[in-house]
Tab-separated table of C-alpha atoms in Angstrom:
chain	number	residue	atom	x	y	z
A	4	MET	CA	0.000	0.000	0.000
A	5	ASP	CA	1.357	3.436	-0.959
A	6	LEU	CA	1.243	5.389	2.325
A	7	MET	CA	3.426	8.480	2.585
A	8	GLN	CA	2.514	9.047	6.231
A	9	ARG	CA	2.908	6.170	8.695
A	10	PRO	CA	2.792	7.532	12.252
A	11	ARG	CA	3.554	4.059	13.587
A	12	ARG	CA	7.119	4.344	12.245
A	13	LEU	CA	7.993	6.416	15.314
A	14	ARG	CA	6.520	3.899	17.761
A	15	GLY	CA	8.657	0.910	16.846
A	16	ASN	CA	10.721	0.531	20.037
A	17	ASP	CA	11.288	2.117	23.403
A	18	VAL	CA	14.401	4.076	22.400
A	19	LEU	CA	12.616	5.677	19.469
A	20	ARG	CA	9.455	6.379	21.434
A	21	LYS	CA	11.467	8.236	24.084
A	22	MET	CA	13.494	10.070	21.422
A	23	VAL	CA	10.392	11.675	19.949
A	24	ARG	CA	8.427	12.106	23.181
A	25	GLU	CA	6.783	15.508	23.271
A	26	LEU	CA	6.570	15.866	27.040
A	27	ARG	CA	9.756	16.065	29.122
A	28	LEU	CA	9.352	16.075	32.897
A	29	ASP	CA	11.693	17.008	35.696
A	30	LYS	CA	11.601	16.127	39.390
A	31	SER	CA	12.133	19.773	40.298
A	32	SER	CA	8.505	20.447	39.324
A	33	LEU	CA	7.117	18.107	42.006
A	34	VAL	CA	5.682	19.344	45.314
A	35	TYR	CA	4.712	17.041	48.182
A	36	PRO	CA	1.837	18.062	50.528
A	37	MET	CA	2.767	17.201	54.116
A	38	PHE	CA	0.631	17.190	57.278
A	39	VAL	CA	2.260	18.289	60.536
A	40	ARG	CA	0.501	18.123	63.891
A	41	GLU	CA	1.097	19.033	67.490
A	42	GLY	CA	2.633	16.463	69.826
A	43	SER	CA	5.835	14.448	69.898
A	44	ASN	CA	7.058	11.192	68.388
A	45	ILE	CA	3.986	10.972	66.143
A	46	ARG	CA	3.755	9.307	62.763
A	47	GLU	CA	0.135	8.301	62.338
A	48	GLU	CA	-1.325	6.916	59.144
A	49	ILE	CA	-4.334	8.687	57.647
A	50	PRO	CA	-7.071	6.045	57.278
A	51	SER	CA	-8.561	7.450	54.082
A	52	MET	CA	-5.121	7.981	52.499
A	53	PRO	CA	-3.123	4.748	52.915
A	54	GLY	CA	0.608	5.450	52.916
A	55	GLN	CA	0.173	9.082	54.015
A	56	TYR	CA	0.912	10.216	57.569
A	57	ARG	CA	0.560	13.060	60.017
A	58	TYR	CA	3.947	13.897	61.554
A	59	SER	CA	4.867	15.697	64.721
A	60	VAL	CA	7.590	18.296	64.273
A	61	ASP	CA	10.224	16.021	65.809
A	62	ARG	CA	9.438	13.283	63.266
A	63	MET	CA	9.480	15.482	60.147
A	64	GLU	CA	13.099	14.818	59.286
A	65	GLU	CA	12.570	11.205	58.247
A	66	LYS	CA	10.005	12.201	55.602
A	67	LEU	CA	11.872	15.270	54.409
A	68	SER	CA	15.071	13.248	54.027
A	69	GLU	CA	13.210	10.525	52.136
A	70	LEU	CA	11.865	13.117	49.715
A	71	LEU	CA	15.238	14.761	49.184
A	72	ASP	CA	16.858	11.381	48.573
A	73	ALA	CA	14.288	10.762	45.819
A	74	GLY	CA	14.928	14.193	44.289
A	75	VAL	CA	11.789	15.970	45.529
A	76	GLN	CA	12.951	19.374	46.727
A	77	SER	CA	9.662	21.106	47.586
A	78	VAL	CA	7.001	20.511	50.221
A	79	MET	CA	3.765	22.280	51.067
A	80	LEU	CA	3.094	22.206	54.803
A	81	PHE	CA	-0.365	21.907	56.359
A	82	GLY	CA	-0.562	22.458	60.110
A	83	ILE	CA	-2.992	20.580	62.361
A	84	PRO	CA	-3.436	22.333	65.732
A	85	ASP	CA	-4.639	20.799	68.979
A	86	GLU	CA	-6.867	23.759	69.780
A	87	LYS	CA	-9.166	25.775	67.522
A	88	ASP	CA	-11.240	28.914	67.961
A	89	GLU	CA	-13.712	31.013	65.991
A	90	LEU	CA	-10.998	33.322	64.639
A	91	GLY	CA	-8.521	30.567	63.729
A	92	SER	CA	-5.833	32.254	65.803
A	93	GLY	CA	-3.515	29.264	65.533
A	94	ALA	CA	-3.093	30.019	61.839
A	95	TYR	CA	-1.170	33.229	62.490
A	96	ALA	CA	0.312	32.577	65.943
A	97	GLN	CA	4.093	32.868	66.099
A	98	ASP	CA	4.165	29.553	67.941
A	99	GLY	CA	1.503	27.922	65.737
A	100	ILE	CA	2.072	24.426	64.448
A	101	ALA	CA	2.790	25.529	60.869
A	102	GLN	CA	5.265	28.146	62.071
A	103	LYS	CA	7.048	25.621	64.310
A	104	ALA	CA	7.182	23.146	61.438
A	105	LEU	CA	8.622	25.734	59.058
A	106	ARG	CA	11.358	26.712	61.506
A	107	LYS	CA	12.266	23.091	62.160
A	108	ALA	CA	12.242	22.112	58.490
A	109	LYS	CA	14.463	25.069	57.603
A	110	GLN	CA	16.881	24.020	60.337
A	111	ILE	CA	17.089	20.291	59.568
A	112	CYS	CA	16.698	20.376	55.771
A	113	PRO	CA	17.934	23.755	54.530
A	114	LYS	CA	17.906	22.497	50.926
A	115	MET	CA	14.153	21.854	51.036
A	116	TYR	CA	11.953	24.526	49.451
A	117	LEU	CA	9.122	25.257	51.899
A	118	ILE	CA	5.645	26.385	50.865
A	119	GLY	CA	3.164	27.457	53.511
A	120	ASP	CA	-0.529	26.804	52.930
A	121	VAL	CA	-2.390	29.959	53.956
A	122	CYS	CA	-5.919	29.208	55.094
A	123	MET	CA	-7.950	29.068	58.285
A	124	CYS	CA	-10.158	25.996	57.905
A	125	GLU	CA	-7.788	23.753	59.889
A	126	TYR	CA	-7.709	26.342	62.691
A	127	THR	CA	-11.302	27.526	63.065
A	128	SER	CA	-13.704	25.790	65.434
A	129	HIS	CA	-16.399	25.895	62.725
A	130	GLY	CA	-14.169	24.576	59.930
A	131	HIS	CA	-14.806	27.391	57.466
A	132	CYS	CA	-12.027	29.306	55.728
A	133	GLY	CA	-12.565	32.660	57.376
A	134	VAL	CA	-14.294	34.757	60.030
A	135	LEU	CA	-18.018	34.173	60.330
A	136	CYS	CA	-20.783	36.746	60.365
A	137	GLY	CA	-23.729	34.617	61.362
A	138	HIS	CA	-23.564	31.629	59.051
A	139	GLU	CA	-21.680	33.453	56.283
A	140	VAL	CA	-17.934	33.893	55.873
A	141	ASP	CA	-17.054	37.585	56.104
A	142	ASN	CA	-14.714	38.086	53.168
A	143	ASP	CA	-13.218	41.456	54.104
A	144	ARG	CA	-12.688	40.750	57.815
A	145	THR	CA	-10.897	37.545	56.832
A	146	LEU	CA	-8.340	39.293	54.607
A	147	GLU	CA	-6.393	40.826	57.497
A	148	LEU	CA	-6.049	37.438	59.206
A	149	LEU	CA	-4.909	35.768	55.998
A	150	ALA	CA	-2.256	38.461	55.574
A	151	LYS	CA	-1.125	37.918	59.179
A	152	THR	CA	-0.919	34.176	58.501
A	153	ALA	CA	1.159	34.621	55.348
A	154	LEU	CA	3.490	37.075	57.084
A	155	SER	CA	3.964	34.795	60.091
A	156	GLN	CA	4.863	31.928	57.769
A	157	ALA	CA	7.392	34.031	55.888
A	158	GLN	CA	8.927	35.098	59.204
A	159	ALA	CA	9.137	31.422	60.222
A	160	GLY	CA	11.052	30.471	57.074
A	161	ALA	CA	8.535	29.819	54.290
A	162	ASP	CA	10.069	30.283	50.850
A	163	MET	CA	6.619	30.735	49.291
A	164	VAL	CA	3.069	31.205	50.561
A	165	ALA	CA	-0.016	29.649	48.992
A	166	PRO	CA	-3.409	31.124	49.941
A	167	SER	CA	-6.107	28.458	49.556
A	168	ASP	CA	-9.089	30.224	51.157
A	169	MET	CA	-10.755	31.657	47.998
A	170	MET	CA	-11.544	35.044	49.570
A	171	ASP	CA	-11.824	37.873	47.046
A	172	GLY	CA	-8.844	40.229	47.118
A	173	ARG	CA	-6.606	38.138	49.351
A	174	VAL	CA	-3.637	38.010	46.960
A	175	ALA	CA	-3.341	41.802	46.865
A	176	PHE	CA	-3.803	42.014	50.650
A	177	ILE	CA	-1.091	39.408	51.276
A	178	ARG	CA	1.257	40.989	48.746
A	179	ARG	CA	1.028	44.375	50.404
A	180	ALA	CA	1.555	42.876	53.860
A	181	LEU	CA	4.633	40.923	52.777
A	182	ASP	CA	6.142	43.857	50.913
A	183	ALA	CA	5.589	46.230	53.838
A	184	GLU	CA	7.586	43.944	56.163
A	185	GLY	CA	10.532	43.337	53.835
A	186	TYR	CA	9.354	40.105	52.190
A	187	ALA	CA	8.956	41.431	48.663
A	188	ASN	CA	10.846	38.421	47.279
A	189	ILE	CA	8.483	35.806	48.768
A	190	PRO	CA	6.340	34.463	45.877
A	191	ILE	CA	2.616	33.837	46.139
A	192	MET	CA	1.141	30.688	44.626
A	193	SER	CA	-2.571	31.376	44.533
A	194	TYR	CA	-5.195	28.661	44.706
A	195	ALA	CA	-6.998	30.844	42.178
A	196	VAL	CA	-8.991	28.127	40.425
A	197	LYS	CA	-10.225	26.041	43.333
A	198	PHE	CA	-13.500	24.252	42.856
A	199	ALA	CA	-16.038	23.104	45.446
A	200	SER	CA	-15.102	19.525	44.726
A	201	SER	CA	-16.105	16.126	46.064
A	202	PHE	CA	-12.485	15.043	45.634
A	203	TYR	CA	-11.441	16.761	48.894
A	204	GLY	CA	-12.994	14.318	51.338
A	205	PRO	CA	-9.827	12.490	52.469
A	206	PHE	CA	-7.982	15.786	53.020
A	207	ARG	CA	-10.671	16.955	55.417
A	208	ASP	CA	-10.218	13.695	57.286
A	209	ALA	CA	-6.450	14.178	57.327
A	210	ALA	CA	-6.538	17.809	58.478
A	211	GLY	CA	-9.705	17.713	60.566
A	212	SER	CA	-11.035	20.618	58.512
A	213	ALA	CA	-14.559	19.600	57.523
A	214	PRO	CA	-17.038	22.465	58.058
A	215	SER	CA	-19.293	21.954	61.067
A	216	PHE	CA	-22.290	23.250	59.105
A	217	GLY	CA	-23.125	23.970	55.497
A	218	ASN	CA	-20.474	23.754	52.800
A	219	ARG	CA	-17.938	25.944	50.999
A	220	LYS	CA	-19.874	26.594	47.818
A	221	SER	CA	-20.261	30.291	48.617
A	222	TYR	CA	-16.517	30.806	48.181
A	223	GLN	CA	-15.128	27.812	46.286
A	224	MET	CA	-16.113	27.666	42.624
A	225	ASP	CA	-18.929	25.814	40.857
A	226	TYR	CA	-17.278	23.064	38.816
A	227	HIS	CA	-19.592	23.742	35.867
A	228	ASN	CA	-17.938	27.110	35.181
A	229	ARG	CA	-15.141	27.744	32.703
A	230	ARG	CA	-15.253	31.512	32.229
A	231	GLU	CA	-15.377	32.085	35.973
A	232	ALA	CA	-12.162	30.077	36.308
A	233	LEU	CA	-10.462	32.336	33.792
A	234	LYS	CA	-11.768	35.422	35.600
A	235	GLU	CA	-10.357	34.178	38.921
A	236	ALA	CA	-6.963	33.402	37.389
A	237	LEU	CA	-6.661	36.731	35.593
A	238	SER	CA	-7.793	38.623	38.685
A	239	ASP	CA	-5.183	36.990	40.911
A	240	VAL	CA	-2.403	37.617	38.393
A	241	LYS	CA	-3.420	41.285	38.361
A	242	GLU	CA	-3.261	41.316	42.181
A	243	GLY	CA	0.299	39.980	42.150
A	244	ALA	CA	0.108	36.176	42.128
A	245	ASP	CA	3.349	34.631	40.873
A	246	ILE	CA	1.916	31.153	40.231
A	247	ILE	CA	-1.708	30.186	39.585
A	248	MET	CA	-3.038	26.845	40.808
A	249	VAL	CA	-5.837	24.713	39.410
A	250	LYS	CA	-7.382	22.343	41.959
A	251	PRO	CA	-8.271	19.480	41.559
A	252	ALA	CA	-6.182	18.252	38.631
A	253	LEU	CA	-7.695	15.045	37.280
A	254	ALA	CA	-11.052	16.327	36.044
A	255	TYR	CA	-9.824	19.819	35.106
A	256	GLY	CA	-7.261	19.334	32.334
A	257	ASP	CA	-9.301	21.564	30.033
A	258	LEU	CA	-8.909	24.462	32.452
A	259	ILE	CA	-5.215	23.793	33.065
A	260	ARG	CA	-4.726	24.124	29.306
A	261	GLU	CA	-6.931	27.158	28.846
A	262	ILE	CA	-5.469	29.059	31.778
A	263	THR	CA	-1.933	28.203	30.688
A	264	ASP	CA	-2.764	29.707	27.289
A	265	GLN	CA	-4.339	32.840	28.778
A	266	ILE	CA	-1.945	33.964	31.530
A	267	ASN	CA	1.734	34.851	31.659
A	268	VAL	CA	2.725	33.180	34.941
A	269	PRO	CA	3.404	29.490	35.699
A	270	VAL	CA	0.448	27.196	36.340
A	271	ALA	CA	0.352	24.549	39.075
A	272	ALA	CA	-2.035	21.624	39.363
A	273	TYR	CA	-2.904	19.964	42.669
A	274	SER	CA	-3.679	16.258	42.398
A	275	VAL	CA	-5.835	16.148	45.490
A	276	SER	CA	-6.507	13.628	48.225
A	277	GLY	CA	-9.496	12.040	46.527
A	278	GLU	CA	-7.489	11.348	43.389
A	279	TYR	CA	-4.829	9.658	45.492
A	280	ALA	CA	-7.364	7.676	47.520
A	281	MET	CA	-9.177	6.410	44.413
A	282	VAL	CA	-6.001	5.055	42.899
A	283	LYS	CA	-4.958	3.426	46.168
A	284	ALA	CA	-8.378	1.822	46.697
A	285	ALA	CA	-8.633	0.464	43.160
A	286	ALA	CA	-5.066	-0.835	43.226
A	287	ARG	CA	-5.613	-2.572	46.551
A	288	VAL	CA	-8.313	-4.820	45.047
A	289	GLY	CA	-6.395	-5.367	41.813
A	290	PHE	CA	-8.557	-3.213	39.546
A	291	LEU	CA	-5.733	-0.853	38.510
A	292	ASP	CA	-1.960	-0.823	38.182
A	293	GLU	CA	-1.176	1.860	40.769
A	294	GLU	CA	2.183	2.900	39.353
A	295	ALA	CA	0.994	3.060	35.751
A	296	VAL	CA	-2.149	5.052	36.582
A	297	MET	CA	-0.207	7.415	38.850
A	298	CYS	CA	2.185	8.176	35.990
A	299	GLU	CA	-0.597	8.582	33.450
A	300	MET	CA	-2.488	11.023	35.676
A	301	ALA	CA	0.636	13.123	36.173
A	302	ALA	CA	1.497	13.111	32.470
A	303	GLY	CA	-2.044	14.252	31.703
A	304	ALA	CA	-1.711	17.288	33.966
A	305	TYR	CA	1.681	18.203	32.549
A	306	ARG	CA	0.452	17.673	28.991
A	307	ALA	CA	-2.452	20.001	29.717
A	308	GLY	CA	0.095	22.685	30.549
A	309	CYS	CA	0.978	22.710	34.239
A	310	GLY	CA	4.575	23.368	35.182
A	311	VAL	CA	4.214	22.518	38.875
A	312	TYR	CA	2.563	19.290	40.042
A	313	ILE	CA	1.475	18.937	43.668
A	314	SER	CA	0.922	15.292	44.515
A	315	TYR	CA	0.900	12.810	47.382
A	316	PHE	CA	2.663	10.533	44.902
A	317	ALA	CA	5.584	12.977	44.513
A	318	ARG	CA	8.256	10.589	45.790
A	319	GLU	CA	6.960	7.687	43.723
A	320	LEU	CA	6.752	9.874	40.620
A	321	ALA	CA	10.356	10.981	41.124
A	322	GLU	CA	11.421	7.350	41.296
A	323	CYS	CA	9.451	6.566	38.131
A	324	MET	CA	11.201	9.436	36.374
A	325	ASP	CA	14.545	7.870	37.343
A	326	GLN	CA	13.378	4.560	35.895
A	327	GLY	CA	12.199	6.144	32.650
A	328	MET	CA	8.560	5.195	33.233
A	329	ILE	CA	7.477	8.829	32.901
A	330	GLY	CA	9.135	11.964	31.647
């Protein structure tokens, strides 16, 4: 048969397939989300996220060293306090759990790049992401506390702050607060495109951050909306965001691509707890090849356009990159 074009010619063997691969990945783009809690000598497994743990500050080093050994150089820290109140004061306390974890991590693993999650849901007694006025989150009153949280994390050693609350105007508020105190070089990675997703369930178990009433649909986005996602991303870039995040990753590749095409800052994708838990559960009963699916999910997010991939599989993905299974 007289065929001038035979795409299969470039699929003949593994060497050739890798030679012409369009997507090249690097371990430096991986970020591992890590839970740190009050107490001592604690390493407790999270029931809904097999293989993931909450660490006390004195047990952080074993995980951080494991990540560095695999080539993962960045972590995002989530603090889990023992005590909570209506104003989430533990989020911005100088001796808060996140601040203690940042100081310790900077001391024991100075090569690790530390990202502080800036939110209040883990710290408020009601589990919402800001100050309440009745049963509604008061956007503007919350901004000052978010700025205090970001500043306290920078003072404790955070290399980057990542506001995840979805309050309007918080990027600009945080940027001004950081700049005013001499932290103009601390980047902001904004959870700009964060949907009210059912994929977050295991995280709320891990962090103890489920709302005590209602839900977060009045501030997290409706997953039906595309143009709203673009509006949020463009707005946060205008306010000073250095990186824009799309969360979750798995079901939102279209928006990763569109936002990457529309904005002039790097785009991150967060492969969230529910994505991790689904893969683990299906693999446990033999329905999926965990390693292969993990790699395919990551490649899909990168192919869509993200340059930063936040994943509970970060260490395993780094090892797969070394083995040539991905990247």
